[in-house]
Short mmCIF file of C-alpha atoms in Angstrom, two decimals:
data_model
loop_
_atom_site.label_atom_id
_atom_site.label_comp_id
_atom_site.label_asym_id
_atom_site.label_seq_id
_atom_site.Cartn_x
_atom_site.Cartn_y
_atom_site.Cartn_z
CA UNK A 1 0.00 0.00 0.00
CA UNK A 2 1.10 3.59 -0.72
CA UNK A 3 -0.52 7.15 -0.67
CA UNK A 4 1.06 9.35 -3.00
CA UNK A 5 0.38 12.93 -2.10
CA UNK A 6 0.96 15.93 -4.46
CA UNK A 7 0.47 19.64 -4.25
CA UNK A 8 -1.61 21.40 -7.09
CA UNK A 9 -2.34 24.54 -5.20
CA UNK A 10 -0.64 25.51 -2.01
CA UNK A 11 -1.41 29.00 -1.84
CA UNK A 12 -3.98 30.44 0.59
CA UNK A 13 -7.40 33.26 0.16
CA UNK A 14 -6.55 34.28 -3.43
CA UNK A 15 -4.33 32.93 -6.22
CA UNK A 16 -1.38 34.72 -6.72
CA UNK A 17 0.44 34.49 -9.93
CA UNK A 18 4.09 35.91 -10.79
CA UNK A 19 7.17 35.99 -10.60
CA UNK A 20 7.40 36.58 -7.14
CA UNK A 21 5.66 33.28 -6.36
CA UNK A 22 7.31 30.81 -8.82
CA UNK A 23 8.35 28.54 -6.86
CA UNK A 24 6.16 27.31 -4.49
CA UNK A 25 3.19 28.22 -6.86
CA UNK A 26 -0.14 30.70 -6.69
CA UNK A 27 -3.20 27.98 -7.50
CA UNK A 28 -5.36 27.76 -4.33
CA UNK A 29 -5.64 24.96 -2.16
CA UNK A 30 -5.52 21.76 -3.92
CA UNK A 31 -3.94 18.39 -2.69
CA UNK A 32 -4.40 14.84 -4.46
CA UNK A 33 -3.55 11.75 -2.72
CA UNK A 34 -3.91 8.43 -4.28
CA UNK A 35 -4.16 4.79 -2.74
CA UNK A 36 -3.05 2.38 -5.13
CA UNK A 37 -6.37 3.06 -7.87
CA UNK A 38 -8.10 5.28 -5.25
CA UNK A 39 -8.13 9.17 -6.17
CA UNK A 40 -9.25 11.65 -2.83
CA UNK A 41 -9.15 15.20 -3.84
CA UNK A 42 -8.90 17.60 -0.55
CA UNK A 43 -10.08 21.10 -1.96
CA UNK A 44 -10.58 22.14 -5.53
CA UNK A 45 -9.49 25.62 -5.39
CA UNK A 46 -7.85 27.00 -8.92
CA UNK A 47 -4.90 23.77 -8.73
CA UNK A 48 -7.97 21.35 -9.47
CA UNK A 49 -7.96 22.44 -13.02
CA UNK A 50 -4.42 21.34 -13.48
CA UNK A 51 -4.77 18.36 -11.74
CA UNK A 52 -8.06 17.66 -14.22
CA UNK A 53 -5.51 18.27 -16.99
CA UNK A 54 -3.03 16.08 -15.76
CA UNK A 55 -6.08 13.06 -15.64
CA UNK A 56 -7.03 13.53 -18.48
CA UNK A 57 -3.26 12.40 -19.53
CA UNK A 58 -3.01 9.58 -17.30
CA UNK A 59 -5.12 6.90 -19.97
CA UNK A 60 -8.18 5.72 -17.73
CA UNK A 61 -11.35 4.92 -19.47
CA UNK A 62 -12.83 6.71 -16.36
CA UNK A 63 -12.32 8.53 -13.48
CA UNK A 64 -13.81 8.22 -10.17
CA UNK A 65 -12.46 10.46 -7.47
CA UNK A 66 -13.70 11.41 -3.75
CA UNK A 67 -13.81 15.57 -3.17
CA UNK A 68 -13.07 16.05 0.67
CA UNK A 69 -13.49 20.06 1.25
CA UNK A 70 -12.30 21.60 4.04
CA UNK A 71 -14.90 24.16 3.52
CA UNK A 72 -16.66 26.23 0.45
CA UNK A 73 -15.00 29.79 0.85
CA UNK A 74 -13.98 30.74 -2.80
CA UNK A 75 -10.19 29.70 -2.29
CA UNK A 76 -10.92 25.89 -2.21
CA UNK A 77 -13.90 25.85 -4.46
CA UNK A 78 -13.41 27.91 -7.46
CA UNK A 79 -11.31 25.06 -9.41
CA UNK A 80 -14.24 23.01 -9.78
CA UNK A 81 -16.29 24.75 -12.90
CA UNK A 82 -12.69 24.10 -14.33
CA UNK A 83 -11.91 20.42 -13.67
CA UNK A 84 -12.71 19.03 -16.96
CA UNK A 85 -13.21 15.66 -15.94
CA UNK A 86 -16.47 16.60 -14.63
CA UNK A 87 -17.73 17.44 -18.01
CA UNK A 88 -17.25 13.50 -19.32
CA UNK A 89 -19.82 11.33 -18.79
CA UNK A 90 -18.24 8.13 -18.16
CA UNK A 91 -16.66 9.63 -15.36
CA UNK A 92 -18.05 9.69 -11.25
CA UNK A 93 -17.07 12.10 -8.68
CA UNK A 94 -18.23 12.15 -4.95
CA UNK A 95 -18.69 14.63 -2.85
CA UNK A 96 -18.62 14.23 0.59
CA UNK A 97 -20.60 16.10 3.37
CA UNK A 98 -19.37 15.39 7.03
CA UNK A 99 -22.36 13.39 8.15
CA UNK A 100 -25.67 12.26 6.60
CA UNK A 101 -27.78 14.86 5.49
CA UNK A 102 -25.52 17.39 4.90
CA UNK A 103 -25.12 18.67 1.45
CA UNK A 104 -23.80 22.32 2.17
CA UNK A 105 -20.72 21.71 0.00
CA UNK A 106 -22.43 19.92 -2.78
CA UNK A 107 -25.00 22.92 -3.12
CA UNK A 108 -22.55 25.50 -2.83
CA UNK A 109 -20.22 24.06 -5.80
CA UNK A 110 -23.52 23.86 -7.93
CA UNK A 111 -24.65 27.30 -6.65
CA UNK A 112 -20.88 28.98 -7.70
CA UNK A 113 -22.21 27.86 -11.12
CA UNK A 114 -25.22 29.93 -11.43
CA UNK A 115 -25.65 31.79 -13.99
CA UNK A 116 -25.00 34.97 -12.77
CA UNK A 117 -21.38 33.65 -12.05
CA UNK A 118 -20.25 30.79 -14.56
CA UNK A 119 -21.83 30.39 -18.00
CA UNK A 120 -22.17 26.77 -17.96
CA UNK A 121 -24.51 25.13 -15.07
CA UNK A 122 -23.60 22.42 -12.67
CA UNK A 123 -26.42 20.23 -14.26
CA UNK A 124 -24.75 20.64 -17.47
CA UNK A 125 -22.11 18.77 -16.31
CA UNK A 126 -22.11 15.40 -17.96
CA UNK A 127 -20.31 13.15 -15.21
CA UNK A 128 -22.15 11.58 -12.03
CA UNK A 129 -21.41 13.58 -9.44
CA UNK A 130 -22.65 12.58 -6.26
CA UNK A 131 -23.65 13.74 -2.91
CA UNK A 132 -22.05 11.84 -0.71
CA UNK A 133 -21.14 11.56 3.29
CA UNK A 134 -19.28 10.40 6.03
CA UNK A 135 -21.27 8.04 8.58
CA UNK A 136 -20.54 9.72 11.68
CA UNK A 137 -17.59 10.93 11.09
CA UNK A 138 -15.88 7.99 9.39
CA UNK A 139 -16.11 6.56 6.22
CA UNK A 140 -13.98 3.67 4.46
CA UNK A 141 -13.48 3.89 0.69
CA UNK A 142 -11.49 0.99 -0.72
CA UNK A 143 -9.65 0.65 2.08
CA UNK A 144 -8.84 4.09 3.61
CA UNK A 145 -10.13 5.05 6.44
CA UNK A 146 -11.25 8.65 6.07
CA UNK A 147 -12.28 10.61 9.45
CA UNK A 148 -13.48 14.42 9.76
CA UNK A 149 -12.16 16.99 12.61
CA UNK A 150 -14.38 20.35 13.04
CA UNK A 151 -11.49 23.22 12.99
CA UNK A 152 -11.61 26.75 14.17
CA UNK A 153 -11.97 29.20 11.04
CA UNK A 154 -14.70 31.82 10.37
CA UNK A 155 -17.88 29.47 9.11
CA UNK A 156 -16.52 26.55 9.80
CA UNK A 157 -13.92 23.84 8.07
CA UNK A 158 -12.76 20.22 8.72
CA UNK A 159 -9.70 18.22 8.67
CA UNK A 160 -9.53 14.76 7.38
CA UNK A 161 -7.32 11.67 8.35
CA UNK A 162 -6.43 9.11 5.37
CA UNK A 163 -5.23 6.10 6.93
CA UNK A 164 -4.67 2.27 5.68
CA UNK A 165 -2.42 -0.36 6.61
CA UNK A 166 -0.52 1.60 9.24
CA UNK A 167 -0.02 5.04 7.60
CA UNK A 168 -1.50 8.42 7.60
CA UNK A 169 -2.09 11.72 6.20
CA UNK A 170 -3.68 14.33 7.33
CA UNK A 171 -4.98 17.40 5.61
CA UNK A 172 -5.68 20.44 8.16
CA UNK A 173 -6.18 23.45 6.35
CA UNK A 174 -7.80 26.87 7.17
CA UNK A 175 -7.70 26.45 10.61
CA UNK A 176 -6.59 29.13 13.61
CA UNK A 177 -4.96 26.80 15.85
CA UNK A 178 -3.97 29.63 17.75
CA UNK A 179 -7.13 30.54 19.39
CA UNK A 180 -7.85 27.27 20.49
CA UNK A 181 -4.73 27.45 22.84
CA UNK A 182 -5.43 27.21 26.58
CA UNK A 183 -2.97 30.49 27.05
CA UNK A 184 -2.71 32.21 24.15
CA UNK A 185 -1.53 35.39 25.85
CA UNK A 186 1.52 33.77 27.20
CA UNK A 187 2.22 32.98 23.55
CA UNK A 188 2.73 36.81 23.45
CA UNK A 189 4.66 36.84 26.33
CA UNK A 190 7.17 34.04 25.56
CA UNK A 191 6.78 33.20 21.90
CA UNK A 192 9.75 30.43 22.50
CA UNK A 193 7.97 28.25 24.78
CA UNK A 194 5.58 25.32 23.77
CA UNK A 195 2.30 26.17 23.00
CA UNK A 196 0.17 23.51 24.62
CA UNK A 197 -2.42 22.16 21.57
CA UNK A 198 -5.38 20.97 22.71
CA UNK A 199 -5.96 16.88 23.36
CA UNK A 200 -8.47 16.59 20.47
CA UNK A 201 -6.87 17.76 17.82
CA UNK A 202 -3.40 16.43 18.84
CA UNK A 203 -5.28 13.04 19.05
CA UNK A 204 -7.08 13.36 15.92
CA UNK A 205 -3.05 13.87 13.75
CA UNK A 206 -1.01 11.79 16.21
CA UNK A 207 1.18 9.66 14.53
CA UNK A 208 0.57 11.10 10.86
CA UNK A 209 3.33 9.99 8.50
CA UNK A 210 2.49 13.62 6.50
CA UNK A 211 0.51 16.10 8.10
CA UNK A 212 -0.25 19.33 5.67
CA UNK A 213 -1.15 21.92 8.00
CA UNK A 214 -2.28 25.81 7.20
CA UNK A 215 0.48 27.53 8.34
CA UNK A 216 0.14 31.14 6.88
CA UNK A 217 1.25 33.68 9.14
CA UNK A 218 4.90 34.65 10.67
CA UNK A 219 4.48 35.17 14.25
CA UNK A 220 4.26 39.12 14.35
CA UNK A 221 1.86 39.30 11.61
CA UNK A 222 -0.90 37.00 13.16
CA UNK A 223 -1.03 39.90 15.95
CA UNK A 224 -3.15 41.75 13.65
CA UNK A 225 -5.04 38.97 11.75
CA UNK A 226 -6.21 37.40 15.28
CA UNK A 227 -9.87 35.44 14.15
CA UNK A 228 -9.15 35.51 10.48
CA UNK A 229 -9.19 31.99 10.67
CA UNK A 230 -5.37 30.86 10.39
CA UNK A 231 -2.71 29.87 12.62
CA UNK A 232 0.90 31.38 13.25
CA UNK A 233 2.95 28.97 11.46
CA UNK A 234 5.15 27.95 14.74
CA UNK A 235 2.06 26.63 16.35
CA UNK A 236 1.74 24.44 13.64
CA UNK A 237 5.70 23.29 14.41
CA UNK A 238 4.38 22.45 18.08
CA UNK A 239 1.16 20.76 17.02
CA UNK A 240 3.46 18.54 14.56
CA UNK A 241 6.07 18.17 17.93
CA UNK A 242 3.13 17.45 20.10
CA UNK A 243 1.36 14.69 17.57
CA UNK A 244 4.23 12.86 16.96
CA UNK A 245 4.03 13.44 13.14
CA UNK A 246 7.06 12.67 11.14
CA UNK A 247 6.76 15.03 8.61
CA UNK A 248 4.61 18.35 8.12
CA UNK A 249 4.30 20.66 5.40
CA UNK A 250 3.18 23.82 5.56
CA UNK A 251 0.29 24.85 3.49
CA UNK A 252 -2.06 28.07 2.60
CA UNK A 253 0.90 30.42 1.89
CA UNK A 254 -0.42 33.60 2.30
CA UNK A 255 -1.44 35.91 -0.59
CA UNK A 256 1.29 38.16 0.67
CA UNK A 257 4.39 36.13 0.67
CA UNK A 258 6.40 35.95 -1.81
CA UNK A 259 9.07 32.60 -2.26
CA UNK A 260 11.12 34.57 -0.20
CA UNK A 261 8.90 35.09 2.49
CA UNK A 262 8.22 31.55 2.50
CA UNK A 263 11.49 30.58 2.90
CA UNK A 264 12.07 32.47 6.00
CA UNK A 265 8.90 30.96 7.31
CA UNK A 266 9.80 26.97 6.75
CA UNK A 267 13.27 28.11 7.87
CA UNK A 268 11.86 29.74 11.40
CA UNK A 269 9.84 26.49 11.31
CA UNK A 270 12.55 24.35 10.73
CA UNK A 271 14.67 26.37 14.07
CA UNK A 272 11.63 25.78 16.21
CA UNK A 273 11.54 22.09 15.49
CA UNK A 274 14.84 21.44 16.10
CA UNK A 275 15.14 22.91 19.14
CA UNK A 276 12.61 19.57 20.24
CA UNK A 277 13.05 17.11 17.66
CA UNK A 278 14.86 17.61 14.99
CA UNK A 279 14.03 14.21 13.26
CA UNK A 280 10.91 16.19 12.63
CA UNK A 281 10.62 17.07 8.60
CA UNK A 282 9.47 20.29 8.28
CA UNK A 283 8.86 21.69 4.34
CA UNK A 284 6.90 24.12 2.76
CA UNK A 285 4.22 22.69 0.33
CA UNK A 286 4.60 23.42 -3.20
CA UNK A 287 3.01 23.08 -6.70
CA UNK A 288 4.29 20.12 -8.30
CA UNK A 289 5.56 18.37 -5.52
CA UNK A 290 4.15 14.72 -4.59
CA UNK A 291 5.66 12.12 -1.91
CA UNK A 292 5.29 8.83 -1.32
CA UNK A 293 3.96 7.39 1.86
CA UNK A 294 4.44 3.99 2.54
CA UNK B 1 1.07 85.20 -29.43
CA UNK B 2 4.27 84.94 -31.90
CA UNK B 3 4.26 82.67 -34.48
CA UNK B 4 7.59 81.72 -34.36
CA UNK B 5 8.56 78.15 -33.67
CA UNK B 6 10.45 77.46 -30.02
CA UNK B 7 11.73 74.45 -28.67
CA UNK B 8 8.74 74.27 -26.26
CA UNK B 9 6.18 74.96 -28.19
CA UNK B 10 3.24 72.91 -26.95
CA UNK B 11 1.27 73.89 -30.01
CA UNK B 12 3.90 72.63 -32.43
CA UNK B 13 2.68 69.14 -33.64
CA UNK B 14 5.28 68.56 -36.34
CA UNK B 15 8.02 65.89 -35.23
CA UNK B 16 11.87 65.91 -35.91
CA UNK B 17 13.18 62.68 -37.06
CA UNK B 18 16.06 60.88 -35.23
CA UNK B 19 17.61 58.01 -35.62
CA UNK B 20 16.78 54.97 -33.02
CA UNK B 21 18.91 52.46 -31.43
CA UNK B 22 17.38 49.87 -30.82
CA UNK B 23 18.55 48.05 -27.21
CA UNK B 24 18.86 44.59 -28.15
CA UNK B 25 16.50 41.83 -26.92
CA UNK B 26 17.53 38.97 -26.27
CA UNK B 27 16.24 35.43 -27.78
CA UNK B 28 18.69 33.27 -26.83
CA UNK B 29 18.07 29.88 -25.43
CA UNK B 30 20.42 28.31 -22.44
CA UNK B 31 19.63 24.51 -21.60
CA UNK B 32 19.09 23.99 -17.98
CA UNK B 33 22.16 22.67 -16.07
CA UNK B 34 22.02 19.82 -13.54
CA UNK B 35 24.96 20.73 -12.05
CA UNK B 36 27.16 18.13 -9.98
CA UNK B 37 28.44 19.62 -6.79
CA UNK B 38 29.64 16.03 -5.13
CA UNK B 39 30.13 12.57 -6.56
CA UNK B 40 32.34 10.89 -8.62
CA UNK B 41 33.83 13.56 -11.55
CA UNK B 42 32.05 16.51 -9.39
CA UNK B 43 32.98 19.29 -10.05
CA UNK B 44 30.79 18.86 -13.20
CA UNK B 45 27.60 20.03 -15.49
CA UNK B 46 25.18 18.30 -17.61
CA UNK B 47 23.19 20.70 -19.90
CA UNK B 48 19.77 19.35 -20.33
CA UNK B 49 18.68 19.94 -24.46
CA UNK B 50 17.20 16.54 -24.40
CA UNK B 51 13.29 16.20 -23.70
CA UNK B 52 14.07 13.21 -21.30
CA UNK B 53 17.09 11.87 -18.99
CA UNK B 54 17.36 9.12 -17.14
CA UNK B 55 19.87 9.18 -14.41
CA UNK B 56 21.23 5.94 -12.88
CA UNK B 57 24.44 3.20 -12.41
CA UNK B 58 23.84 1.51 -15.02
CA UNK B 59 25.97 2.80 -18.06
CA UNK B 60 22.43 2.02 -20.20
CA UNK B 61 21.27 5.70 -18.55
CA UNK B 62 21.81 8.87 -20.28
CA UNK B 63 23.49 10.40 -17.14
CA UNK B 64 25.65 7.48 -15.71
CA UNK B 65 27.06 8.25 -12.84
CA UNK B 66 29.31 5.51 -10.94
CA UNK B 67 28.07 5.65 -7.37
CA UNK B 68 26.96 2.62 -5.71
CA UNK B 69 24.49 4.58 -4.11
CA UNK B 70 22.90 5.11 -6.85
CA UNK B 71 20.12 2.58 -8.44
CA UNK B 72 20.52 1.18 -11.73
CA UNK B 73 17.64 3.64 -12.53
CA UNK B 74 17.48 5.95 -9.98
CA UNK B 75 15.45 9.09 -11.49
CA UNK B 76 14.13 10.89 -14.89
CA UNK B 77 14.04 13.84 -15.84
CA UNK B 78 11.26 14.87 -17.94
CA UNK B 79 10.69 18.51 -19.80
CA UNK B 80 6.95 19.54 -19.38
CA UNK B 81 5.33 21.40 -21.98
CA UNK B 82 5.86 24.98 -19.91
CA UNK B 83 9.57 24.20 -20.45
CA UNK B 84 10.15 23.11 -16.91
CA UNK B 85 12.13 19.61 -15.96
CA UNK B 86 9.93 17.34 -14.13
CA UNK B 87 12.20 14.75 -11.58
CA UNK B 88 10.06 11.38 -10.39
CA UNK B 89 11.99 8.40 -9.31
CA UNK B 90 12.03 5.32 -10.34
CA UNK B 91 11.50 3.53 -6.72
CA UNK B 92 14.87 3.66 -6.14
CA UNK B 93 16.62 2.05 -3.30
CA UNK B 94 18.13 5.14 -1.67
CA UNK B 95 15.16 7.61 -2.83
CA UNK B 96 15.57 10.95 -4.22
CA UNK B 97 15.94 14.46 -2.15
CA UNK B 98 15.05 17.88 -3.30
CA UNK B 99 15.86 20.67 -0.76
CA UNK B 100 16.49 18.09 1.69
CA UNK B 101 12.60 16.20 1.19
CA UNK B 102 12.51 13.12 -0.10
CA UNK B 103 10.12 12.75 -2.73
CA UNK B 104 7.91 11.19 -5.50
CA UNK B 105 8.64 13.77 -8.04
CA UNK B 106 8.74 17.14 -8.33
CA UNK B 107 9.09 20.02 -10.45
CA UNK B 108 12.46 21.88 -10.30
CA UNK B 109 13.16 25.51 -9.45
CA UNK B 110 16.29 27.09 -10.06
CA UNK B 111 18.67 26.71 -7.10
CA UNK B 112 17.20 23.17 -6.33
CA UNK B 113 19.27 20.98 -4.51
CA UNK B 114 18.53 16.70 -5.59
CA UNK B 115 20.61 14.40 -4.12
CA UNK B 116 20.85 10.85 -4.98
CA UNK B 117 22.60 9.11 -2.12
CA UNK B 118 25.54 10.60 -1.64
CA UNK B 119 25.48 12.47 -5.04
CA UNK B 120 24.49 16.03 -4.75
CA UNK B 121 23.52 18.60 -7.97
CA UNK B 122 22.16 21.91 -7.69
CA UNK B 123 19.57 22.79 -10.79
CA UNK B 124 20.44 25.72 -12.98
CA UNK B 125 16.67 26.09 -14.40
CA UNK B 126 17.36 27.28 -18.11
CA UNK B 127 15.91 29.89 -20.53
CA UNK B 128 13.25 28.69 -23.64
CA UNK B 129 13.07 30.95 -26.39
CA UNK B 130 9.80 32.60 -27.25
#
């Protein structure tokens, strides 16, 4: 068994073509991970379209894939009217609410196709796409064990856990980790020490073999950006310390860095890591990157 | 008003002729450059004009490079139609490291570090011509 994971879109609220980007890319939020013939899709902000390109190259009769959304704010949904797979028939795409009877994100990719925004509506689309769910809270396609976490972001998002035979990923994204902390003014006070992260969540990625974590803001920015819905990325470091992850890579660059920016961020990441553990992989997520899990 | 002409005339709408030199632009194409910085032969470059390499032990590959390290076929290199060198490897024993990650594949940036075992290049990302 193996999960290959690659980065389509890494960047966070806005895509953010350039120069000045290049390198780790400007597509929103869009992460595929395979299991052996199994295609999840977490997010399908502006990197789903090149990630429907790239199926369309790969020489399957169909496609079936499984659309796990963190949430529907325009970042992680705007890809979809794009993915061109969802235009042929033969092919089936699910979309998964967090528990049954909940169809917010399927209604709110059809309803970003309106008319008055997209000239070609959902129901024109010629594949089977499907309202799915997750049966309280779990679900197990072909396999993989896929389990939801509620996160703390403006409107609400989830995480999801990917695990089979052993290994996990987890994909944590738009999530302010930071005001979920039991002290958060001491983070102020002492930035250098720990930041205790709470039980469930540190529960809910212990052990991940990859966790890709929303990590958009440098310490001193997130000051001013406090409930905008994202976490200082050296919380994130401590969350991956505290869950015992082996690797973590930080995700939703914000609109404002540039590669440079980023940089300094995984390299203020990678400091704060090894001061605890530095067997702990720390990376920045970028377009056209995949790994291999297992 | 006069009628006379003066050099700041705003009214004037005839134009004097001059002759133009032209700064010259540039259309040249460099290959990228996977440039060895330690293993056997390093220092030393391989310009990439080829669509696809595959680097490896075995003598077979179209970058050899004799380090035990090294699977028979350890990686390719693939151009993608933007221009840009795709690396995936070919499940080899030691794996492949960009920037220090090990990885599937990935898409190369100028300044890249891959190592291959103890083989290290740094990639020089080239220039296409329009």
């Amino acid at each position: 068994m193996t999960f290959i994971v690659q980065f389509w879109g890494t960047r966070g609220s806005i895509p953010t073509p350039g120069h000045l980007t290049k390198r780790y890319g400007g597509n929103t939020s869009c992460v595929e991970l395979r299991c052996d013939d199994t295609l999840f899709i977490c997010d399908g902000g502006t990197g789903l379209r090149e990630l429907g390109a790239d199926l369309l190259t790969r020489g399957h009769k169909t496609i079936t894939g499984h659309f796990f959304y963190s949430h529907t704010h325009w970042d992680h949904i705007q890809g979809f009217p794009f993915f061109t797979p969802a235009y042929i028939p033969q092919n089936t795409f699910h979309v998964y609410g967090t528990a049954e009877g909940d169809r917010r994100t399927y209604e709110l990719l059809s309803g970003q196709m309106r008319s008055d925004y997209f000239p070609v509506d959902f129901g024109e689309l010629r594949s089977n796409i499907v309202a799915s769910h997750l049966d309280g809270g779990t679900r197990t396609i072909d396999g993989v064990a896929v389990t939801v976490f509620e996160q703390h972001h403006p409107g609400r998002s989830w995480a999801y856990s990917f695990v089979k035979d052993g290994h996990k990923v987890v994909y944590a994204t738009d999530n302010e980790i930071d005001l979920t902390l039991p002290d958060p003014a001491r983070v102020v006070a002492d930035p250098i020490a720990p930041r205790a992260i709470p039980d469930a969540f540190r529960r809910f990625c212990h052990g991940a073999d990859l966790l890709i974590s929303d990590a958009q803001y440098f310490d001193d920015e997130y000051t001013k950006k406090v409930g905008w819905g994202h976490p200082r990325a050296t919380t994130v470091v401590d969350l991956a310390l505290q869950a015992e992850v082996k690797q973590v890579a930080l995700f939703h660059h914000d609109p404002m860095h540039g590669d440079v920016d980023v940089d300094r961020k995984i390299a203020l990441c990678k400091e704060r890591a090894a001061r605890t553990n530095p067997q702990l992989q720390v990376f920045g997520a970028r377009e056209g990157l995949s790994l291999r899990i297992g | 008003m006069s009628s006379s002409k003066t050099k700041n005339d705003w009214n004037d709408e005839s134009t004097s002729e001059i002759s133009v030199t032209l700064l010259p632009l540039s259309t040249e194409q460099t290959p990228s450059v996977l440039e060895m910085v330690q293993g056997p032969g390093a220092p030393r470059n391989y310009e990439l004009h080829r669509p696809e390499y595959i680097v490896g032990r075995s003598v077979e590959c179209d970058l050899p490079i004799n380090s035990t390290d090294l699977s028979r076929r350890h990686v390719t290199l693939r151009r993608l139609p933007s221009g840009q060198f795709n690396l995936v490897d070919l499940q080899s024993r030691n794996g492949v490291f960009v920037n220090g990650v090990k990885v599937h594949s990935a898409v190369l940036h100028d300044g890249d570090s891959v190592q291959l075992g103890s083989v290290l290049f740094i990639f020089h990302e080239g220039r296409a011509s329009s």
